[in-house]
XYZ file of C-alpha atoms in Angstrom:
288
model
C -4.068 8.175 28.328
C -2.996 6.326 24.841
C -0.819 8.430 22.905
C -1.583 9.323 19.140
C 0.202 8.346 16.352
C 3.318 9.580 14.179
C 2.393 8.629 10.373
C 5.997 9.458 8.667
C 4.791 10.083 4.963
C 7.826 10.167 2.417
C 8.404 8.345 -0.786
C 9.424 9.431 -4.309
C 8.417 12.962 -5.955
C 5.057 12.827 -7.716
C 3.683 9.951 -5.838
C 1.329 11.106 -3.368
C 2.657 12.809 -0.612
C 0.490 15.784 -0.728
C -2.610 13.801 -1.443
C -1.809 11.375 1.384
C -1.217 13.990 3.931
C -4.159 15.824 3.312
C -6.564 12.925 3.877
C -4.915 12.183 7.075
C -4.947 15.916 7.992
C -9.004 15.418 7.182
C -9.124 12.018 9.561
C -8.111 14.353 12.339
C -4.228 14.129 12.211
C -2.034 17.396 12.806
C 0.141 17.734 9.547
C 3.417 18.819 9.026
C 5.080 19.440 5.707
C 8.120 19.486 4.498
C 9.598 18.907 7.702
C 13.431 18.133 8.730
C 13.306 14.896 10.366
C 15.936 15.965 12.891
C 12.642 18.423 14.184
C 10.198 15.561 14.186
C 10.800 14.884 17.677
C 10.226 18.795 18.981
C 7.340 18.466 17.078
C 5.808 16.196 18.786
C 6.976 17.899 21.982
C 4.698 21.055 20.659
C 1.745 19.030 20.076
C 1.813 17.186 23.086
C 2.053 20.235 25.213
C -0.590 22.243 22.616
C -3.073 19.678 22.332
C -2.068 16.538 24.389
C -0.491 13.333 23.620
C -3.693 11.866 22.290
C -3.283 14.018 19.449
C -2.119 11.864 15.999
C 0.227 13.504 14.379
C 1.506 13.739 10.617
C 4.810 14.830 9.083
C 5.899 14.273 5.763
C 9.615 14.655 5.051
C 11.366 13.535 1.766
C 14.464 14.524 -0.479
C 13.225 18.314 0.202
C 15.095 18.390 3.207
C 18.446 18.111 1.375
C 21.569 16.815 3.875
C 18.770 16.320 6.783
C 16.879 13.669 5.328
C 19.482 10.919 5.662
C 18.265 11.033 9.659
C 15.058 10.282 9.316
C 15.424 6.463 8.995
C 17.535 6.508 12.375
C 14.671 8.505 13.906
C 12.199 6.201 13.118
C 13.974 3.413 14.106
C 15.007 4.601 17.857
C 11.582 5.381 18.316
C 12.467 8.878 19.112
C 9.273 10.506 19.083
C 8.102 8.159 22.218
C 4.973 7.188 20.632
C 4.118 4.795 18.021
C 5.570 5.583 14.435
C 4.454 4.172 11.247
C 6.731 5.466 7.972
C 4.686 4.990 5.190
C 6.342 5.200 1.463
C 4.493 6.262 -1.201
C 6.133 4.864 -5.051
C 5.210 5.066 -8.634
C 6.541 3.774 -12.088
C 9.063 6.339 -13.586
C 7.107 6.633 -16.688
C 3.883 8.074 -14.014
C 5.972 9.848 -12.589
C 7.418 11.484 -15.277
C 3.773 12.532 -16.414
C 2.735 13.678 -13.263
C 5.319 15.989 -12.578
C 5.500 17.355 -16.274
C 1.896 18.364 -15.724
C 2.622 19.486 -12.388
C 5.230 21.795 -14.408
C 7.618 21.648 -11.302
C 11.405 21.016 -11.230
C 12.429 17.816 -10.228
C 14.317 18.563 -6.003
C 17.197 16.677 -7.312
C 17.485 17.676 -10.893
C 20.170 19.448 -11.938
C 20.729 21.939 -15.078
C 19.025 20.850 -18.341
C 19.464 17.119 -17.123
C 16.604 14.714 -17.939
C 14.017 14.312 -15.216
C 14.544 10.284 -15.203
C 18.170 11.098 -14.406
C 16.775 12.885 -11.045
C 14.330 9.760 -10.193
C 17.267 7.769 -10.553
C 19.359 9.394 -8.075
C 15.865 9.862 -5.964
C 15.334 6.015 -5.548
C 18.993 5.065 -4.554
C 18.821 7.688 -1.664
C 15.712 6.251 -0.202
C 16.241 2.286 -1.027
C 17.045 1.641 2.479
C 13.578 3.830 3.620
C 11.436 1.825 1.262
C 12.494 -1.261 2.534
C 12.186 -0.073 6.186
C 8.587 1.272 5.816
C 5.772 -0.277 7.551
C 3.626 0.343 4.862
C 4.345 0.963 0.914
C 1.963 2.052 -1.672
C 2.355 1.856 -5.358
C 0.343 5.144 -6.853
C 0.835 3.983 -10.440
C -3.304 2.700 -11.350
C -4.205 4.731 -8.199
C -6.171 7.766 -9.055
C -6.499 10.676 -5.846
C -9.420 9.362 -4.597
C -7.630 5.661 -4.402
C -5.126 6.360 -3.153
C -7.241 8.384 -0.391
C -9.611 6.106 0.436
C -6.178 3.277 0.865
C -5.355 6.036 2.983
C -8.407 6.249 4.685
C -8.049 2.349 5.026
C -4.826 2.194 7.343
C -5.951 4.963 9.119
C -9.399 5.969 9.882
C -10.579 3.672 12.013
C -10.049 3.999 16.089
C -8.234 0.672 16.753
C -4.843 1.195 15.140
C -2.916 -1.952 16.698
C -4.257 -5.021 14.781
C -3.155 -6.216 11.379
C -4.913 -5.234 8.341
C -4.908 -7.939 5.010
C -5.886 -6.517 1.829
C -6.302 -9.599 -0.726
C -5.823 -8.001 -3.688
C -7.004 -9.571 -6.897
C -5.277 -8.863 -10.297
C -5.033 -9.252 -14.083
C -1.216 -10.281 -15.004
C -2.061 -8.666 -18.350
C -2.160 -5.611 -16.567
C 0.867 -5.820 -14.885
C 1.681 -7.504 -11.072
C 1.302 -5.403 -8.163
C 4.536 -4.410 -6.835
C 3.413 -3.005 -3.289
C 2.295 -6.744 -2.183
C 4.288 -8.207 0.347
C 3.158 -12.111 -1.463
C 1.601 -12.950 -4.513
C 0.426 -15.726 -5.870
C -0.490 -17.365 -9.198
C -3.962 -18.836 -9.930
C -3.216 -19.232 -13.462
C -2.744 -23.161 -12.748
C -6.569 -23.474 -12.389
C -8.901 -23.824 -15.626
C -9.879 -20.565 -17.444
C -13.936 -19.884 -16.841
C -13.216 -17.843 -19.807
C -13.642 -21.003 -21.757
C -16.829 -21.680 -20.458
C -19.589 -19.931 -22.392
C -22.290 -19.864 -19.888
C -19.255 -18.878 -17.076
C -17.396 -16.285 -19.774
C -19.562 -12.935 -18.893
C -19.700 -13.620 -14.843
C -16.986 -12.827 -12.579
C -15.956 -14.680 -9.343
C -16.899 -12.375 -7.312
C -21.127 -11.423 -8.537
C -21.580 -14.719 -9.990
C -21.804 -17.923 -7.511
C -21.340 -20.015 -10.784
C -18.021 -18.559 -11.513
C -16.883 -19.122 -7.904
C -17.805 -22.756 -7.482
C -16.547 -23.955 -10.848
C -13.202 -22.614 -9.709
C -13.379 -23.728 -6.106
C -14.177 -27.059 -7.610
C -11.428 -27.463 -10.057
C -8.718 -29.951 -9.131
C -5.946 -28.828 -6.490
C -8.135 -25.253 -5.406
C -8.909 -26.812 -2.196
C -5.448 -28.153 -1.806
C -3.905 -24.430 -2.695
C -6.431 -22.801 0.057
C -6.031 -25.268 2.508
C -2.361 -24.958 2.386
C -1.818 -21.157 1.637
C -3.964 -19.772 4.130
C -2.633 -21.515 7.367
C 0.832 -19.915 5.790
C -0.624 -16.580 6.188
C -2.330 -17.070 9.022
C 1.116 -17.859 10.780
C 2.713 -14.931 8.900
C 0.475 -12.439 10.631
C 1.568 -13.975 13.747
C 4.896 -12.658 13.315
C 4.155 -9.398 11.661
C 2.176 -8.455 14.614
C 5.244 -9.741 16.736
C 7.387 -7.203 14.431
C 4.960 -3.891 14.794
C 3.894 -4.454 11.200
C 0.240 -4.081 10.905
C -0.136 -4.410 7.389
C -0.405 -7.171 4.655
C -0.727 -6.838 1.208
C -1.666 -10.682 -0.531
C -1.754 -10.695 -4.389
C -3.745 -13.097 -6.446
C -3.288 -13.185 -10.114
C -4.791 -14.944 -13.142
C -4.743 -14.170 -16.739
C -7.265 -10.708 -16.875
C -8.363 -10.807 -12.610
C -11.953 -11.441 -13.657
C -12.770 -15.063 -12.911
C -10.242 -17.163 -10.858
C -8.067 -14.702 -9.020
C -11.520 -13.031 -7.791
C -12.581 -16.380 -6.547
C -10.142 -17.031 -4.749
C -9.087 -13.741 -3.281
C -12.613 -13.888 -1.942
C -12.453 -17.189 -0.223
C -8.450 -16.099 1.169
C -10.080 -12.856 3.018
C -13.526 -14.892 4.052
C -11.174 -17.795 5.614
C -8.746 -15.097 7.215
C -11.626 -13.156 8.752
C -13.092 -16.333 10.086
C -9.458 -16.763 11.724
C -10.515 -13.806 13.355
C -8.436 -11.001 11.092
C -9.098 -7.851 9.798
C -9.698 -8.899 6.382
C -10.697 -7.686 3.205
C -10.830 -8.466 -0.626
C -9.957 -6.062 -3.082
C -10.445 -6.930 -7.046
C -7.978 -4.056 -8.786
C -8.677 -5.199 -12.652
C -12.266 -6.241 -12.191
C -14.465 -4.417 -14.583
C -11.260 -3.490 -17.092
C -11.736 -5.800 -19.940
């Protein structure tokens, strides 16, 4: 009988957490909040004795747990809960989350007295710089509205078959900032504009096959996919040799309308015809 999954959620105050866990509690995971991470493995004890080891099961544990939290990366990394464990991190720009949790009208865990709430996000993000680094899978919330950021968790974790790599190829506008969850990006920008095409302007590479083969056509595009892709290709090789199972691929151009769309869509098409589990994702299209 295949054992069910530990999904560690943790990450910084006001990113997600909550909204995270309760999509996975609706995929069919059993959800723990809040929880010590020196308990996680009892936990799992209870649920495989309660419900069986093919239950999936979902804790998430952050600064909250004062003194205890400085386990949890140790945890993860002796495997202690004897199944499979992915720690997920959940992030945010300060400004976002400086909104969020002034409308959330909730004290800061780490903010002491009358101090300013950036001075407790500051101390928040040196305790878990090693975590962030360590997690299998991170997730900037800043353009991510709830339903986003459910449905990306929805993504890594709905379907059946949790073992094989996933590759988003995520399109993007540099005027609207990079994406700082990717694990590579790349710059498009060297290609010619379609912008400056009048009949190409209003299209986008995705919709419009016009817009796609002027930029597939333009000098050194086939040279960039031809070379790029075989890189990425042999990247997932080792991921998948490391227990990662997923890759985030960023590619930018001036407003992620025209080129970057292109080509994210020919990166995924040529991965998935490598035989991954690959998808393109266009963040700014439709913003301008």
């Amino acid at each position: 009988m295949q054992k069910g999954e530990v999904v560690v959620i943790t990450g910084m105050t006001g990113a997600g957490r909550s909204t995270a866990a309760k999509e996975l509690e609706d995929l069919g995971y059993y959800v723990v909040d809040n929880l010590p991470p020196s308990l996680l493995p009892q936990v799992v004890e209870r649920v495989d004795a309660a419900r069986g080891p093919e239950q999936p099961v979902a804790v998430v544990t952050d600064v909250r747990s004062g003194s205890f939290f400085a386990e949890l990366e140790e945890i993860v990394a002796k495997k202690a809960t004897g199944r499979r464990t992915t720690l997920v991190f959940l992030d945010a720009a300060d400004d976002t989350l400086v909104r969020r949790q002034e409308a959330a009208r909730r004290p800061h865990p780490m903010q002491r007295g009358n101090e300013r709430l950036l001075d407790a996000l500051e101390r928040e993000r040196v305790v878990l710089a090693s975590l962030r680094g360590a997690a299998d899978l991170v997730i900037d919330t800043t353009q991510l509205n709830v339903h986003q950021l459910t449905a990306r968790i929805a993504e890594a974790f709905g379907t059946p078959e949790r073992t094989t790599l996933k590759v988003s190829v995520v399109s993007f506008g540099f005027k609207y900032g990079i994406p700082v969850d990717a694990d590579f990006m790349a710059d498009m920008r060297f290609l010619p504009n379609p912008h400056w095409v009048p009949e190409l302007k209003d299209g986008n590479g995705r919709d419009n096959p016009d817009v796609a083969a002027y930029v597939y056509s333009r000098p050194g595009a086939e040279e960039f996919l031809s070379g790029y892709v075989p890189v990425l290709i042999g990247v997932t090789k080792g991921y998948l040799h490391e227990g990662k199972r997923f890759m985030r691929v960023a590619i930018g151009c001036t407003g992620g309308k025209h080129r970057s769309v292109a080509m994210a869509e020919e990166i995924s098409r040529r991965l998935r015809d490598a035989g991954l589990d690959a998808k393109a994702i266009h963040r700014d299209l439709g913003r301008e």
